[in-house]
Coordinates of C-alpha atoms in Angstrom, one line a residue:
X1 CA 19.8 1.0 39.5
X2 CA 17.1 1.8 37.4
X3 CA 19.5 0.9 34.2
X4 CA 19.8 -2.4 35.6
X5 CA 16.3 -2.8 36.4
X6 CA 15.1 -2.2 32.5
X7 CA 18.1 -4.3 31.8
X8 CA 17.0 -7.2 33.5
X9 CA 13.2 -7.4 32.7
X10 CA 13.9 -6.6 29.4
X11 CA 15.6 -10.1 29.5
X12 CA 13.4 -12.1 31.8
X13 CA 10.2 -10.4 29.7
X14 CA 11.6 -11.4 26.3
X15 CA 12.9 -14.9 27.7
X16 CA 9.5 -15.9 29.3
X17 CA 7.2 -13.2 28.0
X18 CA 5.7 -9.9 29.5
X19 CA 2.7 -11.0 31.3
X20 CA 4.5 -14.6 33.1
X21 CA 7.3 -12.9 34.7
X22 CA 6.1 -11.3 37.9
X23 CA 8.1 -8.0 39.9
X24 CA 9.1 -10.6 43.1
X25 CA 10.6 -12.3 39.8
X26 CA 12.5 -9.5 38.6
X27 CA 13.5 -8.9 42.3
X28 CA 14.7 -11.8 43.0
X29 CA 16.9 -12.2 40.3
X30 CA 18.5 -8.6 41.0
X31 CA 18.9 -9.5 44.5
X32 CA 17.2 -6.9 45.6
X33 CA 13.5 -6.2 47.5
X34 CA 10.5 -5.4 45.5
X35 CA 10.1 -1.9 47.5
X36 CA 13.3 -1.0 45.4
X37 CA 11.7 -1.4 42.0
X38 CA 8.6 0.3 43.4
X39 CA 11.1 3.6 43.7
X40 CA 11.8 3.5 40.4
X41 CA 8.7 2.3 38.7
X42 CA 5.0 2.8 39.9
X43 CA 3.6 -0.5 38.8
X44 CA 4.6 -2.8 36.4
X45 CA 3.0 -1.3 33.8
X46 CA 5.4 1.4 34.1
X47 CA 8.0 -1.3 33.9
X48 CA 6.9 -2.7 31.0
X49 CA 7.0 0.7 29.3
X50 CA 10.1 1.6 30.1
X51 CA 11.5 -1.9 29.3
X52 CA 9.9 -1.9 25.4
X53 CA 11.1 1.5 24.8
X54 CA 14.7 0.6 25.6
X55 CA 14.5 -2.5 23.6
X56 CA 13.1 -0.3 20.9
X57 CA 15.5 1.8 21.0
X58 CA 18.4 -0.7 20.9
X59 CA 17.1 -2.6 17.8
X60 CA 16.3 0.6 16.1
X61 CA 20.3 1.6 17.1
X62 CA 21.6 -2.2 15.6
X63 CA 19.6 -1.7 12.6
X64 CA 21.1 2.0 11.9
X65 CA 24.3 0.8 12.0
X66 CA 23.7 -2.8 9.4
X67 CA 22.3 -0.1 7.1
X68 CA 25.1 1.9 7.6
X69 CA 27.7 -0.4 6.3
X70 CA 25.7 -2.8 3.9
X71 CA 26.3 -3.4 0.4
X72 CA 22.9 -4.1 -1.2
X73 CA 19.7 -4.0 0.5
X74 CA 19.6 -7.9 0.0
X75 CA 22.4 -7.9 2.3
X76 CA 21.1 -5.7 4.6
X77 CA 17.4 -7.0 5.2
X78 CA 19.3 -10.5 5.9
X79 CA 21.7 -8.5 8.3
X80 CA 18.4 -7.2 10.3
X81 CA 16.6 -10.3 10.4
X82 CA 19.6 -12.1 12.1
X83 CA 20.6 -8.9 14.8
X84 CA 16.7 -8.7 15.2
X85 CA 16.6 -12.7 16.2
X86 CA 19.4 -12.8 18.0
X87 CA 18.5 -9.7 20.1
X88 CA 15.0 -11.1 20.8
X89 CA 16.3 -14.6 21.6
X90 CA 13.8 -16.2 18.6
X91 CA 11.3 -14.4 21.1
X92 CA 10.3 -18.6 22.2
X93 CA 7.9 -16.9 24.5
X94 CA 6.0 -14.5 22.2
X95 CA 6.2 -11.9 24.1
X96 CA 5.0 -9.9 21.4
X97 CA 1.4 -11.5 21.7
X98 CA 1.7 -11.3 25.5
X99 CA 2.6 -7.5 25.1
X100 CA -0.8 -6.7 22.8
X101 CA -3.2 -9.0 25.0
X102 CA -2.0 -8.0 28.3
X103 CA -0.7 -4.1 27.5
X104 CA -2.7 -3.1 24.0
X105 CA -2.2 0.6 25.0
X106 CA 1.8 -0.1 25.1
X107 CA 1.6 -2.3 22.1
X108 CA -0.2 0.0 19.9
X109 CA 2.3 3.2 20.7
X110 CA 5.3 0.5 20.4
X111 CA 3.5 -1.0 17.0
X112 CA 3.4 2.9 15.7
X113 CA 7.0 3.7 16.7
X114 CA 8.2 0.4 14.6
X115 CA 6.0 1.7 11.4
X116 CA 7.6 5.3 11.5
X117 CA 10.7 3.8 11.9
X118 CA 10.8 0.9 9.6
X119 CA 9.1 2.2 7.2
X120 CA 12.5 4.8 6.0
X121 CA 14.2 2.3 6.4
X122 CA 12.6 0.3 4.3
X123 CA 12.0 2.5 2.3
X124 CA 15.1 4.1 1.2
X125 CA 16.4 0.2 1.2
X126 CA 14.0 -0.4 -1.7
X127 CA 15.0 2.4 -3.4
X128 CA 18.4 1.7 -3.4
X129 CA 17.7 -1.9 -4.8
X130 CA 15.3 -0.3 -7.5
X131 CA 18.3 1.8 -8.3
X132 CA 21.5 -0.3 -8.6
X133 CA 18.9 -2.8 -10.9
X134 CA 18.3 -5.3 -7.7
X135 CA 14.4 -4.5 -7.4
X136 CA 12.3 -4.2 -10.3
X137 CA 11.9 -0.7 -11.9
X138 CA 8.3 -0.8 -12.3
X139 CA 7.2 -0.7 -7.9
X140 CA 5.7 0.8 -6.0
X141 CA 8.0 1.7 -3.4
X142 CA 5.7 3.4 -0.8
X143 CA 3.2 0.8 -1.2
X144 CA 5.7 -2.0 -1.2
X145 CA 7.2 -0.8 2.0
X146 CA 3.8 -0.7 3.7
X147 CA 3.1 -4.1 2.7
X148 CA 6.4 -5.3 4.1
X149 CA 6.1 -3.7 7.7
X150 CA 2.2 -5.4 7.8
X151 CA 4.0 -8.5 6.8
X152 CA 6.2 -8.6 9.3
X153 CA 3.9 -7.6 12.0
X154 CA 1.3 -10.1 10.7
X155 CA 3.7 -13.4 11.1
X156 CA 3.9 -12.6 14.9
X157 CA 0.1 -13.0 15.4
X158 CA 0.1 -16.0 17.3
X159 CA -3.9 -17.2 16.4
X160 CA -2.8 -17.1 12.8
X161 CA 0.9 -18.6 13.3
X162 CA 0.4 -20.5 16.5
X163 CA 4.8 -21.1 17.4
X164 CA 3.3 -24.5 18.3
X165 CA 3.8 -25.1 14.8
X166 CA 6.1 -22.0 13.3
X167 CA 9.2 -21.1 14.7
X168 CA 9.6 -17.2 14.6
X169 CA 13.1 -18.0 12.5
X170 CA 11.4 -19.8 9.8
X171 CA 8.5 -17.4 9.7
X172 CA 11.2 -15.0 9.3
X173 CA 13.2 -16.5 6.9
X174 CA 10.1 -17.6 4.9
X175 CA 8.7 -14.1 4.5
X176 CA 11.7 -12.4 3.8
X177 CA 12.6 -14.9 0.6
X178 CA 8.5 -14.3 -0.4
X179 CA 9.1 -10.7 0.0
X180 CA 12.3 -10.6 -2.0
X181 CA 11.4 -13.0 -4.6
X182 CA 8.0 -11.3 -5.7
X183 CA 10.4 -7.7 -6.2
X184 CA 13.8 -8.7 -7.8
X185 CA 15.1 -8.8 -11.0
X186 CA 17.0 -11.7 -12.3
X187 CA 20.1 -9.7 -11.4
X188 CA 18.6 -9.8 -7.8
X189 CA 17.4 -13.2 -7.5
X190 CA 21.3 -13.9 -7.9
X191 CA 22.3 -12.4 -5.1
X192 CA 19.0 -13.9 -3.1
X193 CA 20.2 -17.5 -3.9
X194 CA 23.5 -16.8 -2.2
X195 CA 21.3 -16.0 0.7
X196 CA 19.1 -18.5 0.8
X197 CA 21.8 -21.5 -0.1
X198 CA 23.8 -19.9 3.0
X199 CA 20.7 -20.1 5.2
X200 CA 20.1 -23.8 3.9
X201 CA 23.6 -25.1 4.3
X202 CA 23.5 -23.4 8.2

């Protein structure tokens, strides 16, 4: 029950955003009472918890596995953008700014767990592209993958990129080709063409 609790909220949460959705909510949509989530969780805030850790954890599982079979680190940044969208449904309901003006505490663990675990990844994806001649020689790698994790983190700030006027895919899209493009050779701008003609034709 308490699988299918998480599993539920995760997708009410994501689909309406963290603070809208209320526990009668959640409840009723189970079709079950409030008293049974109550045996399971304290308060919502335990919920909530619970729910962005497993949603963590499933992202961070996806991701492991595009890295896993990828070609080039092109590729693969692509690859995690589009699992990473479709698993947070385009998050329409920014629950990402919900989560860090309603739960900071939660948000803050939650925005350290995504830096120590992006960051490898990124990581050793930018040193593979530096060293099969995708990715200039000359960067820094460490500070390069820093900037990209802020990057990232920065285009879901909703006062800054308001998603009255940005969609989270083209925010997305966007920063990954502005990324890319200030890193790659001409070798790599190649294979970043085929990407973003792909996107454009879609």
């Amino acid at each position: 029950m308490r699988e299918k609790i998480i599993l539920k909220s995760a997708e009410l949460f994501l689909k309406l955003g963290f603070k809208s959705v209320t526990m009668d909510e959640i409840a009723n949509a189970l079709g079950i009472s409030k008293k049974t989530i109550y045996q399971h969780f304290d308060n919502k805030t335990k919920l909530v918890e619970a729910t962005t850790t497993q949603i963590f954890e499933n992202i961070c599982g996806g991701i492991d596995c595009i890295c896993d079979k990828s070609h080039n680190p092109i590729e693969e940044l692509y690859d995690i953008k589009m699992f990473v969208m479709t698993y947070l449904k385009n998050e329409k309901a920014s629950p990402q700014y919900q989560l860090k003006k309603y739960y900071p505490q939660i948000h803050n663990n939650l925005h350290l767990k995504q830096f120590e675990k992006m960051y490898v990844s990124v990581k050793d994806s930018m040193q593979k592209g530096v060293d099969t001649g995708l990715f200039r020689k000359n960067i820094n790698v460490d500070f390069i993958s820093r900037m990209y994790f802020n990057g990232m983190s920065g285009i879901k700030d909703e006062t800054i990129f308001p998603t009255s006027i940005f969609t989270m895919e083209y925010l997305m899209e966007s920063y990954l080709e502005y990324h890319l493009r200030a890193i790659c050779t001409e070798k790599g701008l190649q294979t970043l063409n085929k990407f973003i003609n792909k996107t454009t034709l879609n």
